[in-house]
CSV table of C-alpha atoms and ligand atoms in Angstrom, one decimal:
chain,number,residue,atom,x,y,z
X,5,MET,CA,-34.8,-3.2,34.4
X,6,ALA,CA,-37.2,-3.9,31.5
X,7,ALA,CA,-39.0,-6.5,33.5
X,8,GLU,CA,-39.3,-4.2,36.5
X,9,THR,CA,-40.9,-1.6,34.3
X,10,GLY,CA,-43.0,-4.2,32.5
X,11,VAL,CA,-41.8,-3.3,28.9
X,12,PRO,CA,-40.3,-5.7,26.4
X,13,VAL,CA,-36.7,-5.0,25.3
X,14,TYR,CA,-34.5,-6.4,22.6
X,15,VAL,CA,-30.9,-5.9,21.4
X,16,ILE,CA,-31.1,-5.0,17.7
X,17,GLY,CA,-29.2,-4.0,14.6
X,18,GLY,CA,-25.5,-3.9,14.0
X,19,TYR,CA,-24.6,-5.5,17.3
X,20,VAL,CA,-26.7,-8.6,16.5
X,21,ARG,CA,-25.3,-8.8,13.0
X,22,ASP,CA,-21.7,-8.5,14.2
X,23,LEU,CA,-22.4,-11.2,16.8
X,24,PHE,CA,-23.2,-13.7,14.2
X,25,LEU,CA,-20.3,-12.6,12.0
X,26,LYS,CA,-18.0,-12.8,15.0
X,27,ARG,CA,-16.9,-9.2,14.5
X,28,GLY,CA,-16.3,-7.2,17.6
X,29,SER,CA,-18.5,-4.2,18.1
X,30,LYS,CA,-18.4,-1.3,20.6
X,31,ASP,CA,-22.0,0.0,20.2
X,32,ILE,CA,-25.1,-1.9,21.3
X,33,ASP,CA,-28.5,-0.8,20.3
X,34,PHE,CA,-31.5,-1.6,22.5
X,35,VAL,CA,-35.1,-1.2,21.4
X,36,THR,CA,-37.9,-1.2,23.8
X,37,VAL,CA,-41.7,-1.3,23.2
X,38,GLY,CA,-42.0,1.6,25.6
X,39,ASP,CA,-40.0,4.7,26.6
X,40,GLY,CA,-36.4,4.3,25.5
X,41,ILE,CA,-35.2,7.4,27.4
X,42,LEU,CA,-36.7,6.2,30.6
X,43,LEU,CA,-35.2,2.8,30.2
X,44,ALA,CA,-31.7,4.3,29.5
X,45,GLU,CA,-31.9,6.3,32.7
X,46,LYS,CA,-33.0,3.3,34.7
X,47,VAL,CA,-30.2,1.1,33.3
X,48,ALA,CA,-27.5,3.7,33.7
X,49,SER,CA,-28.4,4.3,37.3
X,50,SER,CA,-28.3,0.5,38.0
X,51,PHE,CA,-24.5,0.5,37.4
X,52,GLN,CA,-21.9,1.5,40.0
X,53,GLY,CA,-20.4,4.9,39.4
X,54,HIS,CA,-21.8,7.9,37.5
X,55,HIS,CA,-22.9,7.2,33.9
X,56,PRO,CA,-24.3,10.4,32.5
X,57,VAL,CA,-27.1,9.8,30.0
X,58,SER,CA,-27.2,11.8,26.8
X,59,VAL,CA,-30.8,12.3,25.7
X,60,PHE,CA,-31.9,13.1,22.2
X,61,ARG,CA,-35.5,14.0,22.8
X,62,ASN,CA,-36.3,14.8,19.1
X,63,PHE,CA,-35.3,11.3,18.2
X,64,GLY,CA,-36.7,9.6,21.3
X,65,THR,CA,-33.2,8.1,21.9
X,66,ALA,CA,-30.8,8.1,24.8
X,67,MET,CA,-27.3,6.7,25.3
X,68,PHE,CA,-24.5,6.3,27.8
X,69,HIS,CA,-21.1,4.9,28.0
X,70,LEU,CA,-20.1,1.9,30.0
X,71,ASP,CA,-16.3,1.5,29.9
X,72,ASP,CA,-15.6,1.4,26.2
X,73,LEU,CA,-19.1,0.3,25.2
X,74,GLN,CA,-21.7,2.7,23.9
X,75,LEU,CA,-25.2,1.7,24.9
X,76,GLU,CA,-28.1,3.3,22.9
X,77,PHE,CA,-31.8,3.0,23.7
X,78,VAL,CA,-34.7,3.7,21.5
X,79,GLY,CA,-38.5,3.2,21.8
X,80,ALA,CA,-39.8,1.0,19.0
X,81,ARG,CA,-41.4,3.2,16.3
X,82,ARG,CA,-42.9,3.2,12.9
X,83,GLU,CA,-41.8,5.7,10.4
X,84,SER,CA,-43.8,7.0,7.4
X,85,TYR,CA,-42.2,9.2,4.8
X,86,HIS,CA,-44.0,11.7,2.5
X,87,PRO,CA,-42.6,12.5,-0.9
X,88,ASP,CA,-42.6,16.2,-0.2
X,89,SER,CA,-40.6,16.0,3.1
X,90,ARG,CA,-37.3,14.5,4.1
X,91,LYS,CA,-38.4,14.0,7.7
X,92,PRO,CA,-40.6,11.0,8.4
X,93,ASP,CA,-43.7,11.0,10.6
X,94,VAL,CA,-42.7,9.0,13.7
X,95,SER,CA,-45.1,7.3,16.0
X,96,SER,CA,-44.6,4.5,18.5
X,97,GLY,CA,-45.0,1.0,17.2
X,98,THR,CA,-44.3,-2.7,17.6
X,99,LEU,CA,-40.9,-4.4,17.4
X,100,GLU,CA,-41.8,-5.5,13.9
X,101,ASP,CA,-42.6,-1.9,12.9
X,102,ASP,CA,-39.2,-0.9,14.1
X,103,GLN,CA,-37.5,-3.7,12.2
X,104,LYS,CA,-39.3,-2.6,9.0
X,105,ARG,CA,-37.7,0.9,9.2
X,106,ARG,CA,-34.2,-0.6,9.2
X,107,ASP,CA,-32.0,-0.5,6.2
X,108,PHE,CA,-31.1,-4.1,5.5
X,109,THR,CA,-32.3,-7.5,6.4
X,110,ILE,CA,-29.0,-8.2,8.2
X,111,ASN,CA,-29.4,-5.0,10.2
X,112,ALA,CA,-33.0,-5.8,11.3
X,113,LEU,CA,-32.2,-8.8,13.5
X,114,ALA,CA,-33.2,-8.6,17.1
X,115,ILE,CA,-32.6,-10.8,20.1
X,116,SER,CA,-35.0,-10.9,23.0
X,117,LEU,CA,-33.8,-9.9,26.5
X,118,ASN,CA,-37.1,-10.6,28.1
X,119,ARG,CA,-37.4,-13.3,30.8
X,120,ASP,CA,-39.9,-15.5,29.1
X,121,SER,CA,-38.0,-15.5,25.7
X,122,TYR,CA,-34.5,-14.6,26.6
X,123,GLY,CA,-32.1,-15.2,23.7
X,124,GLU,CA,-34.8,-15.8,21.1
X,125,LEU,CA,-33.9,-14.5,17.7
X,126,LEU,CA,-36.5,-12.4,15.9
X,127,ASP,CA,-35.8,-12.4,12.2
X,128,PRO,CA,-38.9,-11.5,10.2
X,129,PHE,CA,-37.0,-10.8,6.9
X,130,GLU,CA,-34.7,-13.8,6.6
X,131,GLY,CA,-31.7,-11.8,7.7
X,132,ILE,CA,-29.8,-14.9,8.9
X,133,GLU,CA,-30.1,-16.5,5.5
X,134,ASP,CA,-28.7,-13.3,3.9
X,135,LEU,CA,-25.9,-13.2,6.5
X,136,GLU,CA,-25.0,-16.8,5.6
X,137,LYS,CA,-25.2,-16.1,1.9
X,138,GLY,CA,-23.5,-12.7,2.2
X,139,ILE,CA,-26.3,-10.7,0.7
X,140,ILE,CA,-27.2,-7.0,1.3
X,141,ARG,CA,-31.0,-6.7,0.7
X,142,THR,CA,-33.6,-4.2,1.9
X,143,PRO,CA,-36.4,-5.6,4.1
X,144,LEU,CA,-39.1,-3.7,2.1
X,145,ASP,CA,-39.4,-2.6,-1.5
X,146,PRO,CA,-36.0,-1.2,-2.2
X,147,ASP,CA,-37.3,1.7,-4.1
X,148,ILE,CA,-39.2,2.8,-1.0
X,149,THR,CA,-36.3,2.1,1.4
X,150,PHE,CA,-33.9,4.2,-0.7
X,151,SER,CA,-36.2,7.0,-1.6
X,152,ASP,CA,-37.1,7.4,2.1
X,153,ASP,CA,-33.5,7.8,3.1
X,154,PRO,CA,-31.0,7.9,0.2
X,155,LEU,CA,-28.1,7.6,2.5
X,156,ARG,CA,-29.0,3.9,2.7
X,157,MET,CA,-27.6,3.5,-0.8
X,158,MET,CA,-24.1,4.6,0.4
X,159,ARG,CA,-24.6,2.2,3.4
X,160,ALA,CA,-25.4,-0.7,1.1
X,161,VAL,CA,-22.1,-0.2,-0.7
X,162,ARG,CA,-20.2,0.4,2.5
X,163,PHE,CA,-21.5,-2.9,4.0
X,164,ALA,CA,-20.8,-4.8,0.8
X,165,ALA,CA,-17.2,-3.4,0.9
X,166,GLN,CA,-16.7,-3.9,4.6
X,167,LEU,CA,-18.1,-7.4,4.9
X,168,GLY,CA,-17.3,-8.7,1.4
X,169,PHE,CA,-21.0,-9.1,0.7
X,170,THR,CA,-22.9,-8.9,-2.6
X,171,ILE,CA,-25.8,-6.4,-3.1
X,172,HIS,CA,-28.9,-8.4,-4.1
X,173,PRO,CA,-29.7,-7.7,-7.8
X,174,GLU,CA,-33.1,-6.1,-7.1
X,175,THR,CA,-31.6,-3.9,-4.4
X,176,SER,CA,-28.7,-3.0,-6.7
X,177,ARG,CA,-31.1,-2.0,-9.5
X,178,ALA,CA,-33.0,0.2,-7.1
X,179,ILE,CA,-29.8,2.0,-6.1
X,180,SER,CA,-29.1,2.8,-9.8
X,181,ARG,CA,-32.7,4.0,-10.2
X,182,ASN,CA,-32.6,6.2,-7.1
X,183,SER,CA,-28.9,7.4,-7.2
X,184,GLY,CA,-29.9,10.9,-8.1
X,185,ARG,CA,-31.6,11.3,-4.7
X,186,ILE,CA,-28.2,11.2,-2.9
X,187,LYS,CA,-28.1,14.9,-3.7
X,188,ILE,CA,-30.4,15.6,-0.8
X,189,ILE,CA,-28.0,14.0,1.8
X,190,SER,CA,-25.6,16.2,3.7
X,191,GLY,CA,-21.8,16.0,3.0
X,192,GLU,CA,-21.1,14.9,6.5
X,193,ARG,CA,-23.3,11.8,6.3
X,194,ILE,CA,-21.9,10.9,2.9
X,195,SER,CA,-18.3,11.2,3.8
X,196,GLU,CA,-18.8,9.2,7.0
X,197,GLU,CA,-19.7,6.2,4.7
X,198,LEU,CA,-17.1,7.1,2.1
X,199,ASN,CA,-14.4,7.0,4.9
X,200,LYS,CA,-15.6,3.6,6.0
X,201,ILE,CA,-15.2,2.4,2.4
X,202,ILE,CA,-11.7,3.9,2.2
X,203,LEU,CA,-10.8,2.1,5.4
X,204,SER,CA,-12.1,-1.3,4.3
X,205,GLU,CA,-9.7,-4.0,3.4
X,206,LYS,CA,-10.0,-3.7,-0.4
X,207,PRO,CA,-11.4,-0.2,-1.0
X,208,SER,CA,-11.5,-0.5,-4.8
X,209,VAL,CA,-14.6,-2.8,-4.3
X,210,GLY,CA,-16.6,0.0,-2.8
X,211,PHE,CA,-15.5,2.6,-5.3
X,212,LYS,CA,-16.4,0.4,-8.2
X,213,LEU,CA,-19.8,-0.3,-6.7
X,214,LEU,CA,-20.3,3.5,-6.1
X,215,ASP,CA,-19.3,4.1,-9.7
X,216,LYS,CA,-21.5,1.4,-11.2
X,217,ALA,CA,-24.5,2.7,-9.3
X,218,GLY,CA,-24.0,6.2,-10.5
X,219,LEU,CA,-23.4,7.6,-7.0
X,220,LEU,CA,-19.7,8.4,-7.4
X,221,GLU,CA,-20.3,10.8,-10.3
X,222,ILE,CA,-22.6,12.8,-8.0
X,223,ILE,CA,-20.7,12.8,-4.8
X,224,PHE,CA,-17.1,12.9,-6.2
X,225,PRO,CA,-17.0,13.9,-9.9
X,226,GLN,CA,-13.3,14.7,-9.8
X,227,PHE,CA,-12.6,11.1,-9.2
X,228,VAL,CA,-14.7,9.8,-12.0
X,229,ALA,CA,-12.9,12.3,-14.3
X,230,LEU,CA,-9.7,10.1,-13.8
X,231,LYS,CA,-11.4,7.5,-16.1
X,232,GLY,CA,-10.4,6.7,-19.6
X,233,ALA,CA,-7.3,6.3,-21.6
X,234,ALA,CA,-7.4,8.4,-24.7
X,235,THR,CA,-5.2,7.4,-27.7
X,236,VAL,CA,-3.6,9.8,-30.2
X,237,ASP,CA,-1.3,8.6,-33.0
X,238,GLY,CA,-1.5,5.1,-31.5
X,239,LYS,CA,-0.1,6.4,-28.2
X,240,GLY,CA,-2.2,5.8,-25.1
X,241,HIS,CA,-1.8,6.4,-21.4
X,242,LYS,CA,-2.9,4.3,-18.4
X,243,ASP,CA,-6.4,4.7,-17.1
X,244,ASN,CA,-5.9,6.7,-14.0
X,245,PHE,CA,-9.2,5.7,-12.4
X,246,TYR,CA,-8.2,2.1,-12.2
X,247,HIS,CA,-4.6,3.0,-11.5
X,248,THR,CA,-5.6,5.1,-8.4
X,249,LEU,CA,-7.8,2.2,-7.1
X,250,GLU,CA,-4.9,-0.1,-7.4
X,251,VAL,CA,-2.7,2.3,-5.5
X,252,LEU,CA,-5.4,2.5,-2.8
X,253,ASP,CA,-5.7,-1.3,-2.5
X,254,ARG,CA,-1.9,-1.6,-2.4
X,255,ILE,CA,-1.5,1.0,0.4
X,256,ALA,CA,-4.4,-0.6,2.5
X,257,PRO,CA,-2.3,-3.4,4.0
X,258,ASN,CA,0.4,-1.0,5.0
X,259,THR,CA,-1.6,1.7,6.8
X,260,GLY,CA,-4.8,2.2,8.7
X,261,ASN,CA,-4.3,5.9,8.6
X,262,LEU,CA,-7.4,7.3,6.9
X,263,TRP,CA,-5.6,10.5,5.7
X,264,LEU,CA,-2.7,8.6,4.2
X,265,ARG,CA,-5.3,6.5,2.3
X,266,TRP,CA,-7.0,9.8,1.3
X,267,ALA,CA,-3.6,10.9,-0.1
X,268,ALA,CA,-3.6,7.7,-2.2
X,269,VAL,CA,-7.1,8.5,-3.4
X,270,LEU,CA,-6.1,12.0,-4.4
X,271,HIS,CA,-2.4,11.6,-5.5
X,272,ASP,CA,-3.3,11.8,-9.3
X,273,ILE,CA,-6.4,13.9,-9.0
X,274,GLY,CA,-4.7,16.8,-10.9
X,275,LYS,CA,-4.1,14.6,-14.0
X,276,PRO,CA,-7.3,15.2,-15.9
X,277,PRO,CA,-7.0,19.0,-15.9
X,278,THR,CA,-3.2,18.9,-16.8
X,279,ARG,CA,-3.4,16.3,-19.5
X,280,ARG,CA,-1.7,17.4,-22.8
X,281,PHE,CA,-0.7,15.5,-25.9
X,282,LEU,CA,2.6,16.8,-27.2
X,283,PRO,CA,3.7,15.3,-30.5
X,284,ASP,CA,7.3,14.9,-29.4
X,285,GLN,CA,6.6,13.6,-25.9
X,286,GLY,CA,3.3,11.8,-26.1
X,287,TRP,CA,0.9,12.2,-23.2
X,288,THR,CA,2.1,14.5,-20.4
X,289,PHE,CA,0.6,15.5,-17.0
X,290,HIS,CA,3.1,18.3,-16.2
X,291,GLY,CA,2.5,19.9,-12.9
X,292,HIS,CA,-0.3,17.5,-11.9
X,293,GLU,CA,1.1,17.2,-8.4
X,294,VAL,CA,0.8,21.0,-7.9
X,295,LYS,CA,-2.6,21.2,-9.5
X,296,GLY,CA,-3.7,18.2,-7.4
X,297,ALA,CA,-2.6,19.7,-4.2
X,298,ARG,CA,-4.6,22.9,-5.1
X,299,MET,CA,-7.7,20.8,-5.7
X,300,VAL,CA,-7.6,19.2,-2.3
X,301,PRO,CA,-9.3,22.0,-0.3
X,302,GLN,CA,-12.3,22.2,-2.8
X,303,ILE,CA,-12.8,18.5,-2.6
X,304,PHE,CA,-12.5,18.5,1.2
X,305,ARG,CA,-15.0,21.3,1.4
X,306,GLN,CA,-17.4,19.5,-0.9
X,307,LEU,CA,-17.3,16.3,1.1
X,308,ARG,CA,-17.3,18.2,4.5
X,309,LEU,CA,-14.0,16.7,5.4
X,310,PRO,CA,-12.0,18.6,8.0
X,311,LEU,CA,-10.3,21.8,6.7
X,312,ASN,CA,-7.4,21.5,9.2
X,313,GLU,CA,-4.0,20.0,9.5
X,314,LYS,CA,-5.3,16.6,8.2
X,315,MET,CA,-6.1,18.4,4.9
X,316,LYS,CA,-2.7,20.1,4.9
X,317,TYR,CA,-1.1,16.7,5.4
X,318,VAL,CA,-3.0,15.3,2.4
X,319,GLN,CA,-2.0,18.3,0.3
X,320,LYS,CA,1.6,17.9,1.2
X,321,LEU,CA,1.7,14.2,0.3
X,322,VAL,CA,0.0,14.9,-3.0
X,323,SER,CA,2.4,17.7,-3.9
X,324,LEU,CA,5.5,15.6,-2.9
X,325,HIS,CA,4.4,12.3,-4.4
X,326,LEU,CA,6.8,12.5,-7.4
X,327,ARG,CA,9.9,13.5,-5.5
X,328,PRO,CA,11.2,10.2,-4.2
X,329,ILE,CA,11.2,8.9,-7.8
X,330,GLY,CA,13.8,11.5,-8.5
X,331,LEU,CA,16.0,10.1,-5.8
X,332,THR,CA,16.2,6.6,-7.3
X,333,GLU,CA,19.2,7.4,-9.6
X,334,GLU,CA,22.6,6.1,-8.4
X,335,GLU,CA,24.3,9.5,-8.5
X,336,VAL,CA,21.7,11.4,-6.5
X,337,THR,CA,23.2,14.2,-4.5
X,338,ASP,CA,23.0,14.5,-0.7
X,339,SER,CA,21.5,17.9,-1.2
X,340,ALA,CA,18.5,16.5,-3.1
X,341,VAL,CA,18.0,14.0,-0.3
X,342,ARG,CA,18.3,16.8,2.3
X,343,ARG,CA,15.8,18.9,0.5
X,344,LEU,CA,13.2,16.1,0.5
X,345,LEU,CA,13.8,15.5,4.2
X,346,PHE,CA,13.3,19.1,4.9
X,347,ASP,CA,10.1,19.4,2.8
X,348,ALA,CA,8.5,16.3,4.0
X,349,GLY,CA,9.5,16.5,7.7
X,350,ASP,CA,7.9,13.9,9.9
X,351,ASP,CA,5.7,12.7,7.0
X,352,ILE,CA,8.7,11.3,5.1
X,353,ASP,CA,7.8,7.7,6.0
X,354,ASP,CA,4.2,8.1,4.9
X,355,LEU,CA,5.4,9.7,1.7
X,356,MET,CA,7.6,6.6,1.0
X,357,THR,CA,4.6,4.3,1.8
X,358,LEU,CA,2.5,6.2,-0.7
X,359,CYS,CA,5.2,6.1,-3.4
X,360,GLU,CA,5.7,2.3,-2.9
X,361,ALA,CA,2.0,1.8,-3.4
X,362,ASP,CA,2.1,3.9,-6.5
X,363,ILE,CA,4.1,1.3,-8.5
X,364,THR,CA,1.4,-0.5,-10.4
X,365,SER,CA,3.1,-2.0,-13.4
X,366,LYS,CA,1.8,-5.4,-14.7
X,367,ASN,CA,5.5,-6.3,-15.1
X,368,LYS,CA,6.5,-8.1,-11.9
X,369,GLU,CA,10.2,-7.6,-12.5
X,370,LYS,CA,9.8,-3.9,-13.0
X,371,VAL,CA,7.8,-3.6,-9.8
X,372,GLN,CA,10.6,-5.5,-7.9
X,373,ARG,CA,13.2,-3.2,-9.4
X,374,PHE,CA,11.3,0.0,-8.4
X,375,LEU,CA,10.7,-1.4,-4.9
X,376,ALA,CA,14.4,-2.2,-4.6
X,377,ASN,CA,15.2,1.4,-5.7
X,378,PHE,CA,12.8,2.8,-3.1
X,379,ALA,CA,14.4,0.6,-0.4
X,380,MET,CA,17.7,2.3,-1.4
X,381,VAL,CA,16.1,5.8,-1.2
X,382,ARG,CA,14.8,4.9,2.3
X,383,GLU,CA,18.3,3.9,3.2
X,384,LYS,CA,19.8,7.2,1.9
X,385,LEU,CA,17.1,9.1,3.8
X,386,ARG,CA,18.0,7.3,6.9
X,387,GLU,CA,21.8,8.0,6.5
X,388,ILE,CA,21.3,11.7,5.8
X,389,GLU,CA,18.8,12.1,8.6
X,390,GLU,CA,21.2,10.5,11.0
X,391,LYS,CA,24.0,12.8,9.9
X,392,ASP,CA,22.1,16.1,9.5
X,393,ARG,CA,18.8,15.8,11.5
X,394,LEU,CA,16.7,17.7,9.0
X,395,ARG,CA,13.3,16.2,9.7
X,396,ASN,CA,12.1,19.0,12.0
X,397,TRP,CA,15.0,21.3,11.3
X,398,GLN,CA,14.9,25.1,11.6
X,399,PRO,CA,17.7,27.2,10.0
X,400,PRO,CA,20.1,28.4,12.8
X,401,VAL,CA,19.4,32.1,12.2
X,402,SER,CA,15.8,33.1,12.8
X,403,GLY,CA,13.9,36.0,11.3
X,404,GLU,CA,14.2,37.9,14.6
X,405,VAL,CA,18.0,37.7,14.5
X,406,ILE,CA,18.0,39.0,11.0
X,407,MET,CA,15.7,41.9,11.9
X,408,GLU,CA,17.8,42.8,14.9
X,409,ALA,CA,21.1,42.6,13.0
X,410,PHE,CA,19.9,45.1,10.3
X,411,GLY,CA,17.3,47.0,12.3
X,412,LEU,CA,14.6,45.8,10.0
X,413,ASN,CA,10.8,45.6,10.4
X,414,PRO,CA,9.1,42.4,9.3
X,415,GLY,CA,9.0,42.4,5.6
X,416,LYS,CA,10.2,41.0,2.3
X,417,GLU,CA,13.9,41.5,2.9
X,418,VAL,CA,13.9,39.3,6.1
X,419,GLY,CA,12.3,36.5,4.0
X,420,VAL,CA,14.8,36.8,1.2
X,421,ILE,CA,17.8,36.5,3.6
X,422,LYS,CA,16.2,33.7,5.6
X,423,THR,CA,15.5,31.7,2.4
X,424,ALA,CA,19.1,32.3,1.2
X,425,ILE,CA,20.5,30.9,4.4
X,426,ARG,CA,18.2,27.9,4.3
X,427,GLU,CA,19.0,27.1,0.7
X,428,ALA,CA,22.7,27.4,1.2
X,429,ILE,CA,22.6,24.9,4.0
X,430,LEU,CA,20.4,22.5,2.2
X,431,ASP,CA,22.7,22.8,-0.8
X,432,GLY,CA,25.6,21.9,1.4
X,433,LYS,CA,27.3,25.2,0.6
X,434,LEU,CA,27.0,26.5,4.2
X,435,GLU,CA,27.5,24.6,7.4
X,436,ASN,CA,24.6,24.2,9.8
X,437,ASP,CA,26.1,26.4,12.5
X,438,PHE,CA,25.0,29.7,14.0
X,439,GLY,CA,28.3,31.6,13.7
X,440,LYS,CA,28.8,30.6,10.0
X,441,ALA,CA,25.2,31.3,9.2
X,442,TYR,CA,25.4,34.7,10.9
X,443,SER,CA,28.3,35.9,8.8
X,444,PHE,CA,26.6,34.5,5.7
X,445,MET,CA,23.6,36.6,6.7
X,446,LEU,CA,25.7,39.7,7.0
X,447,ASP,CA,27.1,39.2,3.5
X,448,GLU,CA,23.7,38.6,2.0
X,449,GLY,CA,22.3,41.7,3.7
X,450,LYS,CA,25.2,43.8,2.4
X,451,LYS,CA,24.7,42.5,-1.1
X,452,MET,CA,21.1,43.9,-0.8
X,453,GLY,CA,22.4,47.3,0.3
X,454,LEU,CA,21.6,46.8,4.0
X,455,ILE,CA,23.9,48.1,6.7
X,456,PRO,CA,24.4,46.1,9.9
X,457,LEU,CA,23.7,48.0,13.1
X,458,LYS,CA,26.6,46.7,15.0
X,459,LYS,CA,30.2,46.6,13.9
X,460,GLU,CA,31.1,43.1,12.8
X,461,ASP,CA,33.9,42.7,15.3
X,462,SER,CA,31.8,43.9,18.2
W,10,ATP,P1,-21.5,0.2,12.2
W,10,ATP,O1,-21.7,0.5,13.7
W,10,ATP,O2,-20.5,-0.8,11.9
W,10,ATP,O3,-21.3,1.5,11.4
W,10,ATP,P2,-24.3,-0.4,12.2
W,10,ATP,O4,-25.1,-1.3,11.3
W,10,ATP,O5,-24.3,-0.7,13.6
W,10,ATP,O6,-22.8,-0.5,11.6
W,10,ATP,P3,-25.2,2.2,12.9
W,10,ATP,O7,-25.1,3.4,12.2
W,10,ATP,O8,-24.5,2.0,14.2
W,10,ATP,O9,-24.7,1.0,11.9
W,10,ATP,O10,-26.7,1.9,13.1
W,10,ATP,C1,-27.2,0.9,14.0
W,10,ATP,C2,-28.5,0.3,13.3
W,10,ATP,O11,-29.5,1.3,13.1
W,10,ATP,C3,-28.3,-0.4,12.0
W,10,ATP,O12,-27.8,-1.7,12.2
W,10,ATP,C4,-29.6,-0.3,11.4
W,10,ATP,O13,-30.5,-1.3,11.9
W,10,ATP,C5,-30.1,1.0,11.8
W,10,ATP,N1,-29.8,2.1,10.9
W,10,ATP,C6,-28.7,2.9,11.0
W,10,ATP,N2,-28.8,3.8,10.0
W,10,ATP,C7,-29.9,3.6,9.3
W,10,ATP,C8,-30.6,4.2,8.2
W,10,ATP,N3,-30.0,5.2,7.5
W,10,ATP,N4,-31.7,3.6,7.7
W,10,ATP,C9,-32.3,2.6,8.4
W,10,ATP,N5,-31.7,2.0,9.4
W,10,ATP,C10,-30.6,2.5,9.9
W,11,MG,MG1,-23.3,0.3,15.1
């Protein structure tokens, strides 16, 4: 298509990098020294079937999907930034102009798709050498690259974490110098990179880099507040910053669920504001799970993470993360196990995965002992669930039935009776059966001075 139109075209950026790294990738970027939108339309129509092209005229880009591939086209351009504006001046340029506006040398590689030079690698900034050495480095003066688009600082850390690369010392120093400029970047773009760090194989690497660069303090101060281990009267407590990172690394091999990993990030986030030193107990963090769960919405809002059921799931895991520990004792009652099953519902397995990752003692024997205890808890959970089916359980008598029985309107009394029924069943004092629960309901109502509409024997 390019030859037909008489314009040069190259494949560029992440796809080329990942080709050399033998990582699969699903998005391919093409750059043409010409009109990217026109080329996209020509290429899309050359395939069988209908491939609708999305055009982003403001950016001069266009893309379409081909099976599970995303093909993106852009006209080569040069960008110049001005200190007083976040938006660059954009004009068309050469391939090399386009390579210069890219964030890192390893992301500026291009391969020719033109007939006379098909397959030729164009690597003006020694990107291949950096790929081989595992180095993240900007093609131009890093102070300019980062000041032009501060998100690139997050991207540097993200690539270092994802690929196991090192950030070149000059690039790294420039990040520290420019970290304050991350403030001008939107929460959405920041959390997109943060999520990729959290999903990397060893997320602590990325968090430590963000911290060292001074970025973490700006984008996620609540996390930095976990740092430190104060000592009073010779009594210290563990440093919850490093503890949390260890938990995150420990959970990574067991789940690719971003939100479960977020629960690991946030499980102790309520510790700094609840920390107290009590002379008779030492350091305490009473209620940190409740406080932590309450902090989740504010953190999600600040990072523009979704304020939906994903957030509720994270809150739930944070608030329940101490409960399984309570079930590790030998003589734990069925009712305690039932209660946890009821409260955690379908998320019980994820909760156990979180708790197992939360064991970070240096003492290997202790870790083994705790893990064995949790295996026992899992077994108890399985037994009780098999017997009582409480995961997605609803008490046998609903609010409507209660209202009908006493001629009530929705209100506090209905809730009180409903809770009493549920608690009695969870405690094992009442059978999980409609008839039994119905008479229990009548008794509870009468205790509250309510009169049933129908005669009991009717
Ligand atoms: P991945 O797809 O794994 O997130 P990627 O490098 O392909 O990694 P994309 O966001 O898909 O990242 O961007 C494609 C290419 O566009 C990059 O390889 C890089 O050349 C360029 N690029 C993306 N974002 C920026 C940016 N903020 N500054 C400069 N160049 C960028
Ligand atoms: Mg990409």
